[in-house]
Coordinates of C-alpha atoms in Angstrom, one line a residue:
Chain K
X1 CA 93.6 57.9 -120.0
X2 CA 91.8 54.8 -119.1
X3 CA 93.1 51.5 -120.3
X4 CA 90.9 48.2 -120.6
X5 CA 93.6 45.5 -120.0
X6 CA 91.1 43.0 -121.5
X7 CA 91.8 44.7 -124.8
X8 CA 95.3 43.8 -124.8
X9 CA 96.5 41.3 -127.3
X10 CA 99.8 39.7 -128.5
X11 CA 100.3 38.8 -132.3
X12 CA 103.3 38.5 -134.7
X13 CA 104.6 41.8 -136.2
X14 CA 103.5 43.1 -139.5
X15 CA 105.1 45.6 -142.0
X16 CA 102.0 47.6 -141.3
X17 CA 103.0 48.1 -137.9
X18 CA 106.0 50.3 -139.1
X19 CA 104.6 53.8 -138.0
X20 CA 103.4 52.5 -134.7
X21 CA 106.7 50.6 -134.1
X22 CA 108.6 53.8 -134.6
X23 CA 106.7 55.5 -131.9
X24 CA 108.2 53.4 -129.3
X25 CA 111.2 51.8 -130.9
X26 CA 112.2 55.6 -132.0
X27 CA 112.0 56.7 -128.2
X28 CA 115.0 56.8 -126.1
X29 CA 113.0 56.2 -123.0
X30 CA 111.8 53.1 -124.3
X31 CA 115.3 51.8 -125.5
X32 CA 117.3 53.0 -122.8
X33 CA 117.9 49.7 -121.3
X34 CA 117.6 47.7 -124.4
X35 CA 120.5 46.6 -126.7
X36 CA 118.7 48.1 -129.7
X37 CA 119.8 51.5 -131.1
X38 CA 116.8 54.0 -131.2
X39 CA 115.4 53.8 -134.7
X40 CA 115.0 57.2 -136.5
X41 CA 113.1 56.6 -139.7
X42 CA 110.2 54.7 -141.1
X43 CA 112.7 52.9 -143.4
X44 CA 114.5 51.9 -140.2
X45 CA 111.2 50.6 -138.6
X46 CA 110.5 48.7 -141.7
X47 CA 113.9 47.0 -142.0
X48 CA 113.7 46.2 -138.3
X49 CA 110.4 44.5 -138.6
X50 CA 111.5 42.6 -141.7
X51 CA 115.0 41.7 -140.6
X52 CA 114.4 41.2 -137.0
X53 CA 110.8 41.0 -135.7
X54 CA 109.6 38.5 -138.4
X55 CA 112.2 36.1 -138.4
X56 CA 112.7 36.0 -134.7
X57 CA 111.9 32.8 -132.9
X58 CA 109.2 34.4 -130.5
X59 CA 108.5 38.2 -130.7
X60 CA 105.1 39.7 -130.2
X61 CA 103.7 42.7 -130.7
X62 CA 101.8 44.2 -127.8
X63 CA 98.4 45.6 -129.3
X64 CA 95.5 47.7 -128.1
X65 CA 92.7 47.3 -130.5
X66 CA 95.2 45.6 -132.9
X67 CA 97.5 48.6 -132.8
X68 CA 101.2 47.9 -131.8
X69 CA 102.2 49.8 -128.6
X70 CA 105.0 47.5 -127.6
X71 CA 107.0 44.3 -127.9
X72 CA 107.7 41.1 -126.0
X73 CA 110.7 39.1 -127.3
X74 CA 111.8 35.7 -125.9
X75 CA 114.9 34.2 -127.2
X76 CA 115.9 30.5 -126.8
X77 CA 119.6 30.3 -126.8
X78 CA 121.4 28.4 -129.5
X79 CA 123.5 25.4 -129.1
X80 CA 123.0 21.9 -127.9
X81 CA 124.0 22.8 -124.1
X82 CA 121.8 25.9 -123.9
X83 CA 118.6 25.1 -125.8
X84 CA 116.8 24.6 -122.4
X85 CA 117.3 28.2 -121.5
X86 CA 115.8 31.6 -122.9
X87 CA 115.8 35.1 -122.3
X88 CA 112.9 37.8 -122.1
X89 CA 112.7 41.3 -123.1
X90 CA 110.1 43.9 -123.5
X91 CA 109.0 47.5 -124.0
X92 CA 105.9 49.7 -124.2
X93 CA 105.5 53.2 -125.6
X94 CA 105.9 55.7 -123.0
X95 CA 102.3 57.0 -123.3
X96 CA 100.9 53.8 -122.0
X97 CA 103.1 53.4 -119.1
X98 CA 101.7 53.0 -115.5
X99 CA 98.7 51.0 -116.6
X100 CA 100.0 47.5 -116.0
X101 CA 100.3 46.7 -119.7
X102 CA 103.6 45.2 -119.8
X103 CA 102.6 43.1 -116.7
X104 CA 99.7 41.9 -118.5
X105 CA 101.6 41.1 -121.8
X106 CA 104.3 39.2 -119.9
X107 CA 101.5 37.3 -117.9
X108 CA 100.0 36.2 -121.3
X109 CA 103.2 35.5 -123.0
X110 CA 105.0 33.2 -120.5
X111 CA 102.7 30.3 -120.5
X112 CA 102.3 30.6 -124.2
X113 CA 105.9 30.5 -124.9
X114 CA 106.5 27.4 -122.7
X115 CA 103.8 25.7 -124.9
X116 CA 105.5 26.9 -128.1
X117 CA 109.0 25.8 -126.8
X118 CA 108.7 22.7 -124.8
X119 CA 112.3 22.1 -124.4
X120 CA 112.9 25.2 -122.4
X121 CA 113.0 24.9 -118.9
X122 CA 114.3 28.1 -117.6
X123 CA 113.3 31.6 -118.7
X124 CA 115.5 34.4 -117.5
X125 CA 115.4 38.2 -117.4
X126 CA 118.4 40.4 -117.0
X127 CA 117.0 43.7 -115.6
X128 CA 119.3 46.8 -115.2
X129 CA 119.6 47.7 -111.4
X130 CA 118.1 50.9 -112.2
X131 CA 115.2 50.0 -114.2
X132 CA 112.7 49.6 -111.3
X133 CA 109.6 49.6 -113.7
X134 CA 110.8 46.5 -115.4
X135 CA 111.8 44.8 -112.1
X136 CA 108.3 45.4 -110.9
X137 CA 106.7 43.8 -114.0
X138 CA 108.6 40.7 -113.6
X139 CA 108.1 40.4 -109.9
X140 CA 104.4 40.7 -110.4
X141 CA 104.4 38.1 -112.9
X142 CA 106.0 35.5 -110.8
X143 CA 109.8 35.7 -111.8
X144 CA 112.1 35.0 -109.1
X145 CA 114.8 37.3 -108.1
X146 CA 118.2 35.3 -108.0
X147 CA 120.5 38.0 -107.2
X148 CA 122.3 41.0 -108.4
X149 CA 125.2 40.5 -110.9
X150 CA 127.6 43.4 -110.3
X151 CA 129.3 45.0 -113.6
X152 CA 127.8 42.3 -115.5
X153 CA 127.8 43.8 -119.1
X154 CA 128.0 46.9 -121.1
X155 CA 124.8 48.5 -122.3
X156 CA 125.1 51.3 -124.6
X157 CA 128.6 52.0 -123.6
X158 CA 128.1 51.9 -119.8
X159 CA 128.8 49.2 -117.3
X160 CA 125.7 48.0 -115.6
X161 CA 124.7 46.1 -112.6
X162 CA 121.9 43.7 -113.6
X163 CA 119.4 41.9 -111.6
X164 CA 118.9 38.1 -112.9
X165 CA 115.4 36.7 -112.7
X166 CA 114.0 33.3 -113.5
X167 CA 110.9 31.8 -114.4
X168 CA 110.9 28.0 -114.6
X169 CA 108.5 25.8 -116.5
X170 CA 107.9 24.1 -113.3
X171 CA 106.9 27.4 -112.0
X172 CA 103.6 27.5 -114.1
X173 CA 100.6 26.6 -112.0
X174 CA 99.7 23.0 -112.6
X175 CA 97.0 22.1 -115.1
X176 CA 93.7 21.3 -113.6
Chain N
X1 CA 148.3 12.1 -76.0
X2 CA 146.0 15.1 -76.8
X3 CA 149.0 17.6 -76.9
X4 CA 150.9 15.3 -79.3
X5 CA 148.1 15.1 -81.7
X6 CA 147.6 18.7 -81.8
X7 CA 151.3 19.5 -82.4
X8 CA 151.2 16.8 -85.4
X9 CA 148.1 18.6 -86.9
X10 CA 149.8 21.9 -86.8
X11 CA 152.9 20.5 -88.6
X12 CA 150.8 18.9 -91.3
X13 CA 149.0 22.3 -91.8
X14 CA 152.4 24.1 -91.9
X15 CA 153.7 21.5 -94.3
X16 CA 150.8 22.1 -96.7
X17 CA 151.1 25.7 -96.7
X18 CA 154.9 25.3 -97.7
X19 CA 154.0 23.4 -100.7
X20 CA 155.8 24.8 -103.7
X21 CA 153.1 26.0 -105.8
X22 CA 153.3 27.5 -109.2
X23 CA 151.3 28.3 -112.2
X24 CA 152.6 27.7 -115.7
X25 CA 151.2 26.8 -119.3
X26 CA 150.1 23.2 -119.8
X27 CA 151.8 21.5 -122.6
X28 CA 151.5 18.3 -124.7
X29 CA 154.5 16.9 -122.7
X30 CA 152.5 17.0 -119.6
X31 CA 149.7 14.7 -120.7
X32 CA 150.6 12.0 -118.5
X33 CA 150.1 14.2 -115.4
X34 CA 147.0 15.6 -117.1
X35 CA 145.5 12.1 -117.2
X36 CA 146.0 11.4 -113.5
X37 CA 143.1 14.1 -112.7
X38 CA 141.2 13.6 -116.0
X39 CA 140.6 10.1 -115.8
X40 CA 139.4 10.5 -112.1
X41 CA 135.5 10.4 -111.7
X42 CA 135.8 11.9 -108.2
X43 CA 137.3 14.9 -109.9
X44 CA 134.9 15.0 -113.0
X45 CA 131.8 14.7 -110.9
X46 CA 130.9 18.4 -111.4
X47 CA 132.6 18.7 -114.8
X48 CA 130.7 18.5 -118.1
X49 CA 133.0 15.9 -119.4
X50 CA 133.2 12.3 -118.5
X51 CA 136.5 10.9 -117.2
X52 CA 139.1 10.5 -119.9
X53 CA 139.9 6.8 -120.7
X54 CA 142.8 7.1 -123.3
X55 CA 145.8 9.2 -123.7
X56 CA 145.0 10.1 -127.3
X57 CA 141.9 12.1 -126.0
X58 CA 144.1 13.8 -123.7
X59 CA 146.6 14.8 -126.2
X60 CA 144.0 16.2 -128.4
X61 CA 142.4 18.2 -125.7
X62 CA 145.7 19.9 -124.8
X63 CA 146.4 20.4 -128.4
X64 CA 142.9 21.7 -129.5
X65 CA 141.6 23.5 -126.4
X66 CA 144.3 24.1 -124.0
X67 CA 147.0 25.5 -126.0
X68 CA 144.8 28.2 -128.1
X69 CA 142.7 28.9 -125.0
X70 CA 142.9 32.7 -123.9
X71 CA 144.1 31.8 -120.3
X72 CA 144.9 28.3 -119.0
X73 CA 147.6 27.3 -116.7
X74 CA 148.5 24.1 -115.0
X75 CA 148.6 24.2 -111.1
X76 CA 151.9 22.6 -110.3
X77 CA 153.4 21.2 -106.9
X78 CA 157.2 21.1 -107.1
X79 CA 156.9 22.1 -111.0
X80 CA 154.6 18.8 -111.6
X81 CA 151.2 19.4 -112.9
X82 CA 148.6 18.5 -110.4
X83 CA 145.5 20.4 -111.7
X84 CA 144.4 23.3 -113.9
X85 CA 143.0 26.8 -113.7
X86 CA 141.5 29.0 -116.5
X87 CA 139.7 32.2 -117.1
X88 CA 137.5 32.4 -120.2
X89 CA 137.0 35.6 -122.5
X90 CA 134.0 37.0 -123.8
X91 CA 133.7 39.7 -126.7
X92 CA 131.8 43.0 -127.5
X93 CA 129.4 44.2 -124.5
X94 CA 130.5 41.1 -122.5
X95 CA 134.2 41.7 -122.7
X96 CA 134.2 43.0 -119.2
X97 CA 133.5 39.4 -117.8
X98 CA 135.6 36.5 -117.5
X99 CA 134.7 33.0 -116.0
X100 CA 137.1 31.2 -113.8
X101 CA 137.2 27.3 -113.7
X102 CA 139.6 25.0 -111.9
X103 CA 140.3 21.3 -111.3
X104 CA 142.8 19.5 -109.0
X105 CA 143.8 15.8 -108.7
X106 CA 141.9 14.3 -105.8
X107 CA 145.1 13.2 -103.9
X108 CA 145.9 16.9 -103.4
X109 CA 142.5 18.0 -102.1
X110 CA 142.0 19.4 -98.7
X111 CA 145.4 21.4 -98.6
X112 CA 144.2 24.8 -99.8
X113 CA 145.8 24.3 -103.1
X114 CA 143.0 25.8 -105.2
X115 CA 142.5 28.6 -102.8
X116 CA 146.1 29.7 -103.2
X117 CA 145.9 29.1 -107.1
X118 CA 142.8 31.4 -107.4
X119 CA 144.5 33.9 -105.2
X120 CA 147.4 33.5 -107.8
X121 CA 145.2 34.1 -110.8
X122 CA 143.4 37.1 -109.2
X123 CA 146.7 38.8 -108.5
X124 CA 147.6 38.7 -112.2
X125 CA 144.4 38.6 -114.5
X126 CA 143.3 42.1 -113.7
X127 CA 146.8 43.4 -114.8
X128 CA 147.1 41.2 -117.9
X129 CA 143.7 42.0 -119.1
X130 CA 142.9 45.7 -118.1
X131 CA 139.6 45.5 -119.8
X132 CA 138.4 42.9 -117.3
X133 CA 135.9 44.3 -114.5
X134 CA 134.3 41.2 -113.3
X135 CA 135.6 37.6 -112.6
X136 CA 132.8 35.1 -112.2
X137 CA 132.5 31.5 -111.3
X138 CA 129.4 29.2 -111.4
X139 CA 129.6 26.4 -108.8
X140 CA 127.0 23.5 -108.4
X141 CA 125.1 24.1 -105.1
X142 CA 126.2 20.5 -104.0
X143 CA 129.9 21.4 -104.6
X144 CA 130.5 22.7 -101.1
X145 CA 134.3 22.3 -101.3
X146 CA 134.6 24.5 -104.3
X147 CA 132.2 27.2 -102.8
X148 CA 134.6 27.5 -99.9
X149 CA 137.5 28.0 -102.3
X150 CA 135.9 31.0 -103.7
X151 CA 134.7 32.4 -100.4
X152 CA 138.3 32.2 -99.0
X153 CA 139.5 33.8 -101.9
X154 CA 137.4 36.9 -101.5
X155 CA 134.6 36.2 -103.9
X156 CA 131.2 37.5 -103.4
X157 CA 128.4 35.0 -103.6
X158 CA 125.7 36.8 -105.8
X159 CA 122.8 34.1 -105.7
X160 CA 121.6 30.7 -106.8
X161 CA 120.6 30.5 -110.3
X162 CA 118.0 27.7 -110.7
X163 CA 118.2 25.2 -113.3
X164 CA 121.0 27.3 -114.8
X165 CA 123.0 24.3 -116.2
X166 CA 122.5 20.9 -117.6
X167 CA 125.2 18.6 -116.3
X168 CA 125.2 15.0 -117.5
X169 CA 121.8 15.3 -118.5
X170 CA 120.1 16.6 -115.3
X171 CA 119.4 20.4 -114.8
X172 CA 121.4 21.7 -111.7
X173 CA 121.1 24.8 -109.5
X174 CA 124.4 26.8 -109.6
X175 CA 125.8 29.3 -107.3
X176 CA 127.0 32.6 -109.0
X177 CA 130.2 34.2 -107.5
X178 CA 132.0 37.1 -108.7
X179 CA 135.2 39.2 -107.9
X180 CA 135.5 42.8 -109.3
X181 CA 138.6 44.6 -110.1
X182 CA 137.4 47.2 -107.8
X183 CA 137.1 44.6 -105.0
X184 CA 140.6 43.5 -105.7
X185 CA 142.1 47.0 -105.6
X186 CA 140.3 48.1 -102.5

């Protein structure tokens, strides 16, 4: 399958995306390293879009020809002390893996996010030590690996080692 | 002359190591000892809070933060509090993780007291909290003394987290250290 990366766009989710959303959010391979439970019905997809995606401070559908094939979520922390930090997560339907789509999407999302949230100074990604694909995505998009946090948290019942990466607002290329 | 000063140095070191150190809960009745370190700007340099200026605030801190805290101890020399050490708790998927913090009156710096106190905490916390897998500590990149404490206590340095923290209005790089229950038991 050939993928024309110039056809990748980001936009907010709509209820109409439910069937496409279920294709990736209903797939264990995609949700394996996410905190989400794998979805199992169109109703769950509709509920998730309505209750989580739409009210989310910054979640975008990754689209090819306006069809949803994945997501990027950037979550600024709440509280006075932590508003300058945010956390990024992403996922793409398995059928579209291996074409650089997530990398393209993250490259598009990061500068836009810093414009939308000018108070955020540090964008971080916690990536499972075994999730090589996502590690490559963030490395190719300019995140800096800061270290491995051993036995940092439980994910789906298992204690995980995680790499922590960061992208600072000052890492963005200077405007000409 | 040289021989005498070396002997004197050894005696001072031996005396410091003999300091009668203990950990116990910090109480409202300890407020005057608390104020000694809490009002010292040398001590609060890397703390999020400004030095305390009045006893009433000290009492409120002990009543409202220390007493209900999941794990907070006074570091005592000869049963008098000279500092404090604590472990924070998390919930849910983060329950495996606790964060270590400590503070010591500046008069007692340089004697290995905090290193000993950290080792005492490590000896007990994994037993008291069997769900704890990871004890972590975040130290300002410029706080070299505190980094040495953790290295001597057997913590592993995992990396520098850039602009991880805002301290008194400025973003700071922090060094992340951890000690796992499996590190401790091996």
